[in-house]
Short mmCIF file of C-alpha atoms and ligand atoms in Angstrom, two decimals:
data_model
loop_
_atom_site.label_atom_id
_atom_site.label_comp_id
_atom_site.label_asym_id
_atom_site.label_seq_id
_atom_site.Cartn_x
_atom_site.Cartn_y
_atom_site.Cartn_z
CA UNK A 1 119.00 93.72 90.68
CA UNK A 2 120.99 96.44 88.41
CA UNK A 3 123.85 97.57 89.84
CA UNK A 4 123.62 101.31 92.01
CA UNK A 5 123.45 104.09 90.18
CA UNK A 6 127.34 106.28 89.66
CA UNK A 7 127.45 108.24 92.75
CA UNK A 8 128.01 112.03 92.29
CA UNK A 9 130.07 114.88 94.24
CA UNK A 10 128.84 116.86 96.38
CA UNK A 11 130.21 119.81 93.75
CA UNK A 12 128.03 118.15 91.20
CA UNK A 13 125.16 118.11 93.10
CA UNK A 14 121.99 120.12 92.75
CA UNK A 15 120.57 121.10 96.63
CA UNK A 16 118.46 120.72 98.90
CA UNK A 17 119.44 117.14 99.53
CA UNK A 18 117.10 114.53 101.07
CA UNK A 19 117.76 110.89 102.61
CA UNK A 20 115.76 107.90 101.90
CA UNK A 21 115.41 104.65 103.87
CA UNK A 22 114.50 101.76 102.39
CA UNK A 23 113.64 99.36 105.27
CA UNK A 24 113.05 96.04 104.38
CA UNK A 25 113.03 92.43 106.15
CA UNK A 26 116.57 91.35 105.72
CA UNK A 27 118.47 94.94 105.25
CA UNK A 28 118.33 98.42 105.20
CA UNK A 29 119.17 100.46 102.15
CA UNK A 30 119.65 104.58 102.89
CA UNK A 31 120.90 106.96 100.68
CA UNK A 32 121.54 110.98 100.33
CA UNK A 33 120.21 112.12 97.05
CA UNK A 34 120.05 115.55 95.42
CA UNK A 35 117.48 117.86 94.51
CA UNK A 36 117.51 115.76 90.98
CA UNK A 37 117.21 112.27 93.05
CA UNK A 38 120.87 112.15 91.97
CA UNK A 39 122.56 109.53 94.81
CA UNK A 40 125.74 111.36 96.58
CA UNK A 41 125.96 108.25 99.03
CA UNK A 42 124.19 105.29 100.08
CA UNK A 43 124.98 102.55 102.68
CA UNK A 44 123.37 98.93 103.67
CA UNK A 45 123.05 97.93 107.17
CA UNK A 46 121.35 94.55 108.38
CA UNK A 47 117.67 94.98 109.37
CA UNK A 48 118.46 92.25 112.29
CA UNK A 49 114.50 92.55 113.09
CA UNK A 50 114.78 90.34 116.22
CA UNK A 51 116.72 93.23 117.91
CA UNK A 52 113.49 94.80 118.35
CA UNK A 53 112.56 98.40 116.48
CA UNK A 54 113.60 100.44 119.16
CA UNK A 55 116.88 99.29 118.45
CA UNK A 56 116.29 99.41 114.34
CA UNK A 57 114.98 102.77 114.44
CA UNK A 58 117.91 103.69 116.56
CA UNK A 59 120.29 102.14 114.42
CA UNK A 60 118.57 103.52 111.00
CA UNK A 61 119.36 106.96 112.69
CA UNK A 62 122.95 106.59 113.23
CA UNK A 63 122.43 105.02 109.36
CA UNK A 64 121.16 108.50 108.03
CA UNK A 65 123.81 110.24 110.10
CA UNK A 66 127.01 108.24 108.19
CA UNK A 67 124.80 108.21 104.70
CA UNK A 68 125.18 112.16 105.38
CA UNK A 69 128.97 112.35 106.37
CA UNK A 70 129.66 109.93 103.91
CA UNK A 71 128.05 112.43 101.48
CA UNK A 72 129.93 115.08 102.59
CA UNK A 73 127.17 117.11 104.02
CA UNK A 74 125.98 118.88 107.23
CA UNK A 75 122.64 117.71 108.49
CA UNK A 76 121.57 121.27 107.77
CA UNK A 77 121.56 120.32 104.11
CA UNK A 78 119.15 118.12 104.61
CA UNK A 79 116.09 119.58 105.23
CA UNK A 80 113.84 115.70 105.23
CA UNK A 81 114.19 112.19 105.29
CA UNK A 82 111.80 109.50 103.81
CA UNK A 83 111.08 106.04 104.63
CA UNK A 84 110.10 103.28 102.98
CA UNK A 85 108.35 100.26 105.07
CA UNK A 86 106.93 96.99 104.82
CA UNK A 87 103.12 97.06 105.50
CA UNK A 88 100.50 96.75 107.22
CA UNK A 89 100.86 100.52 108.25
CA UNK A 90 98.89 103.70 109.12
CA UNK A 91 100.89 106.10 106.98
CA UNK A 92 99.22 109.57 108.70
CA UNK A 93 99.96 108.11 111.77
CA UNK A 94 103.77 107.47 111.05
CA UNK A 95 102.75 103.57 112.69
CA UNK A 96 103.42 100.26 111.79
CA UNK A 97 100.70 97.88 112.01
CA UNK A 98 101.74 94.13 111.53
CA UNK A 99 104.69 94.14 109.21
CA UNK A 100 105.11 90.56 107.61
CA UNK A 101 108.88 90.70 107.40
CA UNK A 102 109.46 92.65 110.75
CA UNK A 103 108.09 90.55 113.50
CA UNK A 104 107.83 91.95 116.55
CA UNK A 105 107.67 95.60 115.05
CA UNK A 106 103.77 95.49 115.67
CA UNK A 107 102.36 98.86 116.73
CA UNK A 108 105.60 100.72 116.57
CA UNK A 109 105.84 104.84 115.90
CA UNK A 110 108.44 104.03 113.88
CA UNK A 111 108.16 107.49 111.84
CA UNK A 112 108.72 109.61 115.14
CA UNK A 113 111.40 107.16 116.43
CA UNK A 114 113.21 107.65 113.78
CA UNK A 115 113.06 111.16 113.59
CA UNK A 116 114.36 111.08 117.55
CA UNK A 117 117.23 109.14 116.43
CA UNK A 118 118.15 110.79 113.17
CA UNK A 119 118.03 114.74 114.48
CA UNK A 120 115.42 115.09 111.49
CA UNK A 121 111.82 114.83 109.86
CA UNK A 122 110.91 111.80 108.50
CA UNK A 123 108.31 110.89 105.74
CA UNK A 124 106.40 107.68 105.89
CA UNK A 125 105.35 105.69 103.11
CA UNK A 126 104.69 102.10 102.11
CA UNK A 127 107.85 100.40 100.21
CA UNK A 128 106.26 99.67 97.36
CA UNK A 129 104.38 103.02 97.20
CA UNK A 130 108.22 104.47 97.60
CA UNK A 131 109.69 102.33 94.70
CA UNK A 132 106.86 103.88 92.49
CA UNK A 133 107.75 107.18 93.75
CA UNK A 134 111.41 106.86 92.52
CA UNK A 135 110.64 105.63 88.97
CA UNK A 136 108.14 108.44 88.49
CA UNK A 137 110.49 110.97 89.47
CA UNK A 138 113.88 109.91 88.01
CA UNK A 139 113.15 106.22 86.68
CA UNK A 140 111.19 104.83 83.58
CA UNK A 141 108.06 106.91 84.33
CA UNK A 142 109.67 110.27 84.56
CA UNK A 143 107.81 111.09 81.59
CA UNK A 144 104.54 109.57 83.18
CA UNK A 145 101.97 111.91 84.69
CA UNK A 146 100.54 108.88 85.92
CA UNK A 147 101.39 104.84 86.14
CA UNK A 148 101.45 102.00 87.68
CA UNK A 149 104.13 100.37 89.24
CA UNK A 150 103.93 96.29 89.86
CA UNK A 151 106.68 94.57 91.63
CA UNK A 152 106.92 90.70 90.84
CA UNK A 153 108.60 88.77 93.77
CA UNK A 154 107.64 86.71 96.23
CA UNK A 155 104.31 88.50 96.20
CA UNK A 156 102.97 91.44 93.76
CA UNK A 157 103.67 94.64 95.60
CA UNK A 158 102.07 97.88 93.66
CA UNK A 159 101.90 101.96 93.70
CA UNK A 160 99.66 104.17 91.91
CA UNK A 161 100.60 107.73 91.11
CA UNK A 162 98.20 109.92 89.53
CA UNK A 163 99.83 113.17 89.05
CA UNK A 164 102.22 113.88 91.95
CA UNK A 165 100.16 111.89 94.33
CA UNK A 166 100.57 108.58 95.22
CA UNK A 167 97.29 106.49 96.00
CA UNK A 168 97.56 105.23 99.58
CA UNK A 169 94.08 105.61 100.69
CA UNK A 170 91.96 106.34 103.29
CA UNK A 171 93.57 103.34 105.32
CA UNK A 172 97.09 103.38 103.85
CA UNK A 173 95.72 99.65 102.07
CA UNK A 174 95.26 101.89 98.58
CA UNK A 175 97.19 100.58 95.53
CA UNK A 176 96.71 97.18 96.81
CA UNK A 177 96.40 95.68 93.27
CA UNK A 178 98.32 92.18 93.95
CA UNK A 179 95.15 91.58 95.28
CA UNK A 180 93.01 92.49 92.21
CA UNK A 181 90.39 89.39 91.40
CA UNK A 182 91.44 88.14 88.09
CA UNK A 183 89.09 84.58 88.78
CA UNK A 184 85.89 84.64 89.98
CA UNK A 185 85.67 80.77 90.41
CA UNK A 186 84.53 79.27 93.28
CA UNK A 187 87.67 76.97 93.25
CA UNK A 188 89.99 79.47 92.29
CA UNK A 189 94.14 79.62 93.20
CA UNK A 190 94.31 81.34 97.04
CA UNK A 191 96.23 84.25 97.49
CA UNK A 192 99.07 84.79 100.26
CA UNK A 193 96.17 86.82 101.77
CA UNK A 194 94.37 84.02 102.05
CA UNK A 195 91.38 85.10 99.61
CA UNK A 196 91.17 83.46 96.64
CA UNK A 197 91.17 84.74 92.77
CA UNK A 198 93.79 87.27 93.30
CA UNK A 199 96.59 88.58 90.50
CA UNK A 200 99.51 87.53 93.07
CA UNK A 201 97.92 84.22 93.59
CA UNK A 202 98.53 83.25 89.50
CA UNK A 203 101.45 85.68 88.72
CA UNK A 204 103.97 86.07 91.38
CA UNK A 205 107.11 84.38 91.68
CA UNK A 206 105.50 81.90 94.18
CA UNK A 207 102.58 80.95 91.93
CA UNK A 208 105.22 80.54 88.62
CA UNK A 209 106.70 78.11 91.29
CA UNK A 210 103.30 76.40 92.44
CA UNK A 211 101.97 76.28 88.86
CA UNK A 212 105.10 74.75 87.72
CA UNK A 213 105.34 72.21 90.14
CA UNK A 214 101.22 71.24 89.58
CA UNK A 215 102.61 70.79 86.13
CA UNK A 216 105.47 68.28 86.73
CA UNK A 217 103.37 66.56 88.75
CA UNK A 218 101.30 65.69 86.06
CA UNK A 219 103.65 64.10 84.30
CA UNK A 220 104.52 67.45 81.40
CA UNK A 221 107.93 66.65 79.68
CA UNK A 222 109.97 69.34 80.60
CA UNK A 223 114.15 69.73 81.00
CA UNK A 224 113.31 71.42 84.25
CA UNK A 225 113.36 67.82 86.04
CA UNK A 226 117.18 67.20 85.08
CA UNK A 227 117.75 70.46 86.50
CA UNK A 228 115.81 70.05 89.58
CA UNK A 229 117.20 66.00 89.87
CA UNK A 230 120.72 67.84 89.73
CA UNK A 231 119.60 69.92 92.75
CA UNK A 232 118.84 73.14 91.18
CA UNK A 233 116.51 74.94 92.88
CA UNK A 234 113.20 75.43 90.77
CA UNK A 235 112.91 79.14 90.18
CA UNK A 236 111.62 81.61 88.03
CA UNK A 237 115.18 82.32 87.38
CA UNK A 238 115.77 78.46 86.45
CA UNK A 239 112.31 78.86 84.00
CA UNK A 240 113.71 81.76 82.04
CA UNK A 241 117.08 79.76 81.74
CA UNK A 242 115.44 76.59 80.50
CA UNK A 243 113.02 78.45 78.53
CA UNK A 244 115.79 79.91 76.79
CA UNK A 245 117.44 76.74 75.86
CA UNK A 246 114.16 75.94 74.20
CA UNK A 247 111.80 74.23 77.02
CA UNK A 248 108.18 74.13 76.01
CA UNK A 249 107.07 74.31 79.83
CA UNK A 250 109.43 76.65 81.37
CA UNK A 251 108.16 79.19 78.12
CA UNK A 252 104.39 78.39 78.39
CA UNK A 253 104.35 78.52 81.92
CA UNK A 254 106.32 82.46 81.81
CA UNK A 255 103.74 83.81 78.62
CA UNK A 256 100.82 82.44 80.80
CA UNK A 257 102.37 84.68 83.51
CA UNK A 258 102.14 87.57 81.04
CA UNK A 259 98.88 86.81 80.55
CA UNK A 260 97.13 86.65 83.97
CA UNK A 261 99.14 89.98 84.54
CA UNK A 262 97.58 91.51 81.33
CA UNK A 263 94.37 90.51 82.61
CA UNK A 264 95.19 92.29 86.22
CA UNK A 265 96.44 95.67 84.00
CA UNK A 266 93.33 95.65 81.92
CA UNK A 267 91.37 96.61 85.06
CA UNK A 268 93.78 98.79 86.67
CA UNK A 269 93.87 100.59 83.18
CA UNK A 270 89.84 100.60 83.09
CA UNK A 271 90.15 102.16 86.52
CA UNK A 272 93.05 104.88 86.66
CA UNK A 273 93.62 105.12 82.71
CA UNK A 274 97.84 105.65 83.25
CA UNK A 275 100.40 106.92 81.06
CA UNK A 276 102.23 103.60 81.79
CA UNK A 277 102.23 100.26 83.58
CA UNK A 278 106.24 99.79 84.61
CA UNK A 279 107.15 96.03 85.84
CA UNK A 280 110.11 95.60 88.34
CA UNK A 281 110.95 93.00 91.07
CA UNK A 282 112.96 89.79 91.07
CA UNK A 283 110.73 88.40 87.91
CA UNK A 284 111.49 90.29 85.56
CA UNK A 285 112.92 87.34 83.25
CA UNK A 286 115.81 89.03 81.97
CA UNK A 287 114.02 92.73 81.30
CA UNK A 288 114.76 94.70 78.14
CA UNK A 289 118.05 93.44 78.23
CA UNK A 290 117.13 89.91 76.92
CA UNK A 291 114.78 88.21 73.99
CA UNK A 292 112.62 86.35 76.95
CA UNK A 293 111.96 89.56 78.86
CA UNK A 294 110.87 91.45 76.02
CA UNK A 295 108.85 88.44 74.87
CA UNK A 296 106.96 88.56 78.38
CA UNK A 297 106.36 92.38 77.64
CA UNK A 298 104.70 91.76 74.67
CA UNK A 299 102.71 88.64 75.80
CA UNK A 300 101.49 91.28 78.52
CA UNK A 301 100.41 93.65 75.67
CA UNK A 302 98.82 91.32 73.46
CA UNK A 303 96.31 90.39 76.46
CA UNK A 304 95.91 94.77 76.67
CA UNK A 305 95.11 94.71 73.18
CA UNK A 306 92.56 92.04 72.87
CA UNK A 307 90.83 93.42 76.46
CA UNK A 308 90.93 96.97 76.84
CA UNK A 309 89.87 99.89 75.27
CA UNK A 310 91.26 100.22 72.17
CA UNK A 311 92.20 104.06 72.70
CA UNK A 312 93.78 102.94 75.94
CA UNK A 313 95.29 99.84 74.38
CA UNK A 314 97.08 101.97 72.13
CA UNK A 315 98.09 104.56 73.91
CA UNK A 316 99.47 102.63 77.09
CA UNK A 317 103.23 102.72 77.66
CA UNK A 318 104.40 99.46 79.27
CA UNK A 319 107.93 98.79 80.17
CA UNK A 320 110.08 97.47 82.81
CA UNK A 321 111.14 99.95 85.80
CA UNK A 322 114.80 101.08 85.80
CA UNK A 323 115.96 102.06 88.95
CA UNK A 324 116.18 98.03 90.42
CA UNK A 325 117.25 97.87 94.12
CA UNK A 326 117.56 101.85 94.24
CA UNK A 327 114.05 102.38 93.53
CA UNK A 328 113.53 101.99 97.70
CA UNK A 329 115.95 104.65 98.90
CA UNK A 330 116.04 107.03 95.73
CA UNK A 331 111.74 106.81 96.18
CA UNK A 332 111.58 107.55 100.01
CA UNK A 333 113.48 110.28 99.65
CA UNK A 334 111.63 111.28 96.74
CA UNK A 335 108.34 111.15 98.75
CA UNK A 336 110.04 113.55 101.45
CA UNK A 337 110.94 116.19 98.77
CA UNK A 338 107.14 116.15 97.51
CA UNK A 339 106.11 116.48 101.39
CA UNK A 340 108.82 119.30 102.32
CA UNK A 341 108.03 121.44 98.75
CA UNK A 342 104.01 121.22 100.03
CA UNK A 343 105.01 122.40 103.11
CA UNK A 344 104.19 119.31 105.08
ZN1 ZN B 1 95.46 88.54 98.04
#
C-alpha cells in the first residue's frame, strides 16, 4: 500500500469537513478530511469482528469522535460521516446483509448504529464503491467524468461512477464486475461465488495463485520452486519478484493476468463507455513505479486494442489508482459530501 497521504492543519484546511470510515475485516481506517478530501487526521483501530457489531459500531463512534479531536475540530464542523463496508448490504436501508469478513454482523443497522454512537449522520456505501469514490474525486480519476475502478486482491472488488453517481443498483449488488463472464465453457475456472466463468475466477490474486500452482504441477521449469522449497510463500508478490529476475512462468503467468482482465474491461467499456479504467489492490505488480507494472498495463491495453471499439480503444485512459489504503476513508467521506451537498 502507498504510504498516507501528508496530513494538513486545520489552518490549511478548506471547510466543511467530513469523516470517512473504512470498515474492513481485520481493521478500521477513519479519517477527517476537508472540503478538498484533503486528510487533517486519520486513525486505525482493530475491527475485532467477534466482539459483535453492537460493540464495533460503538467503538467506530468513539473512533470518529478522536479522528475529530485529533483534527482539531468541533463535531459542529462536521456536518456528515461516510462509511465504507464489506458487502452483502442494502445500502438505502443503511443494513448489512451477510458480510464475508464480518461474521456475525448479519442483519445489522449498522448505518443508524453508528450514527447513535458517533452524535452524527452517516452515509452508507459498499467499500469498494467508496474506494472508487475517492479516486474520482481527489485520486487518478479526478479528471474522469466517468471510470471504472477494479481492485485486484484476494477477490476483484469494483465501482462504477458515471458522472457523480456511483452505480450501486437497484439491490446495492450494481458494479459487481468481478463477476463479469469472461468463459462461457461448460468446464470453466469457478468463481469464489461459486459460479463459474467469472473475471475474479482467472484474474485475482487467488487465481494467479491457483493457475500457478496447476502449472508447477505439471512439471513447467520455473525458479519459483527454489523459492517455494526455501519456504517462500507463493504469491503474486513472489511472481513479480521472480519474473523480474527473468522467470518465463512467473512473467507469462502475470501478462496472461493482463489479458483475462482486458477481456473483462472490453465489456465493461462496451457497456458504460468510461473516461478510464483505474487498477488498485494488493496486485498491482509494482504499479507505475516499476518496468513489470507498467508492462501489465500495457498487456491490459493491447487486449483493449485488438477487442474493442477502436474509437473507445483509443480514447480509454487506463492507469493504476493512486490513493492505495486511503482510497477507503478519503472515499466514504467523499460519498457523504456528495449526499450532504444534494441535500440527502
Ligand atoms: Zn463470481
Amino acid at each position: 500500500m502507498a504510504p498516507s497521504r501528508e496530513l494538513i492543519s486545520v489552518q490549511d484546511a478548506q471547510p466543511p469537513f467530513f469523516v470517512g470510515v473504512d470498515l474492513g475485516g481485520t481493521n478500521v481506517k477513519v479519517g477527517v478530511v476537508d472540503d478538498q478530501g484533503r486528510p487533517l487526521s486519520w486513525l486505525s483501530i482493530p475491527t475485532d469482528s467477534e466482539r459483535g457489531p453492537e460493540d464495533g459500531a460503538q467503538r467506530m463512534g468513539q473512533a470518529v469522535k478522536d479522528a475529530i479531536a485529533q483534527a482539531g475540530l468541533e463535531p459542529a464542523a462536521v456536518p456528515r460521516v461516510g462509511l465504507g463496508s464489506p458487502g452483502t448490504m442494502d445500502i438505502p436501508a443503511g443494513m448489512l446483509i451477510q458480510p464475508v469478513n464480518l461474521r456475525g454482523w448479519d442483519d445489522f443497522p449498522i448505518r443508524d448504529r453508528l450514527a447513535h454512537h458517533c452524535g452524527l449522520p452517516v452515509s452508507f456505501q459498499n467499500d469498494a464503491n467508496a474506494a472508487a469514490y475517492g479516486e474520482f474525486w481527489v485520486g487518478s480519476g479526478r479528471a474522469f467524468h466517468s471510470m471504472v475502478l477494479l481492485t485486484l486482491g484476494t477477490g476483484i472488488g469494483c465501482g462504477i461512477i458515471v458522472g457523480d453517481l456511483l452505480i450501486d443498483g437497484e439491490n446495492s449488488h450494481g458494479a459487481e464486475c468481478g463477476h463479469i463472464i469472461i468463459d462461457c465453457r461448460d468446464d470453466a475456472r469457478v468463481c469464489g461465488c461459486n459460479q463459474p466463468g467469472h473475471l475474479e475466477a482467472y484474474a485475482s490474486a487467488t487465481a494467479v495463485i491457483r493457475r500457478t500452482e496447476e502449472a508447477l504441477r505439471c512439471g513447467r521449469a520455473s525458479s519459483l520452486t527454489r523459492r517455494i522449497g526455501a519456504g517462500d510463500e507463493l504469491s503474486p508478490l513472489l511472481l513479480a519478484e521472480e519474473a523480474e529476475g527473468g522467470d518465463h512462468l512467473s512473467l507469462e503467468i502475470i501478462l496472461e493476468t493482463a489479458r483475462y482482465l482486458g477481456i473483462g474491461i472490453v465489456s465493461l467499456m462496451h457497456t458504460i463507455d468510461p473516461n478510464g479504467v483505474l487498477l488498485a489492490g494488493a496486485m498491482t505488480f509494482g504499479g507505475n513505479q516499476s518496468e513489470l507494472g507498467r508492462r501489465f498495463l500495457a498487456r491490459i491495453k493491447e487486449e483493449i486494442d485488438r477487442r474493442a471499439f477502436p474509437v473507445l480503444a483509443e480514447r480509454i485512459q487506463l492507469d493504476f489508482a493512486s490513493l492505495g489504503g486511503d482510497a477507503g476513508f478519503i472515499g466514504s467521506a467523499g460519498v457523504a459530501r456528495a449526499d450532504w451537498q444534494k441535500g440527502r
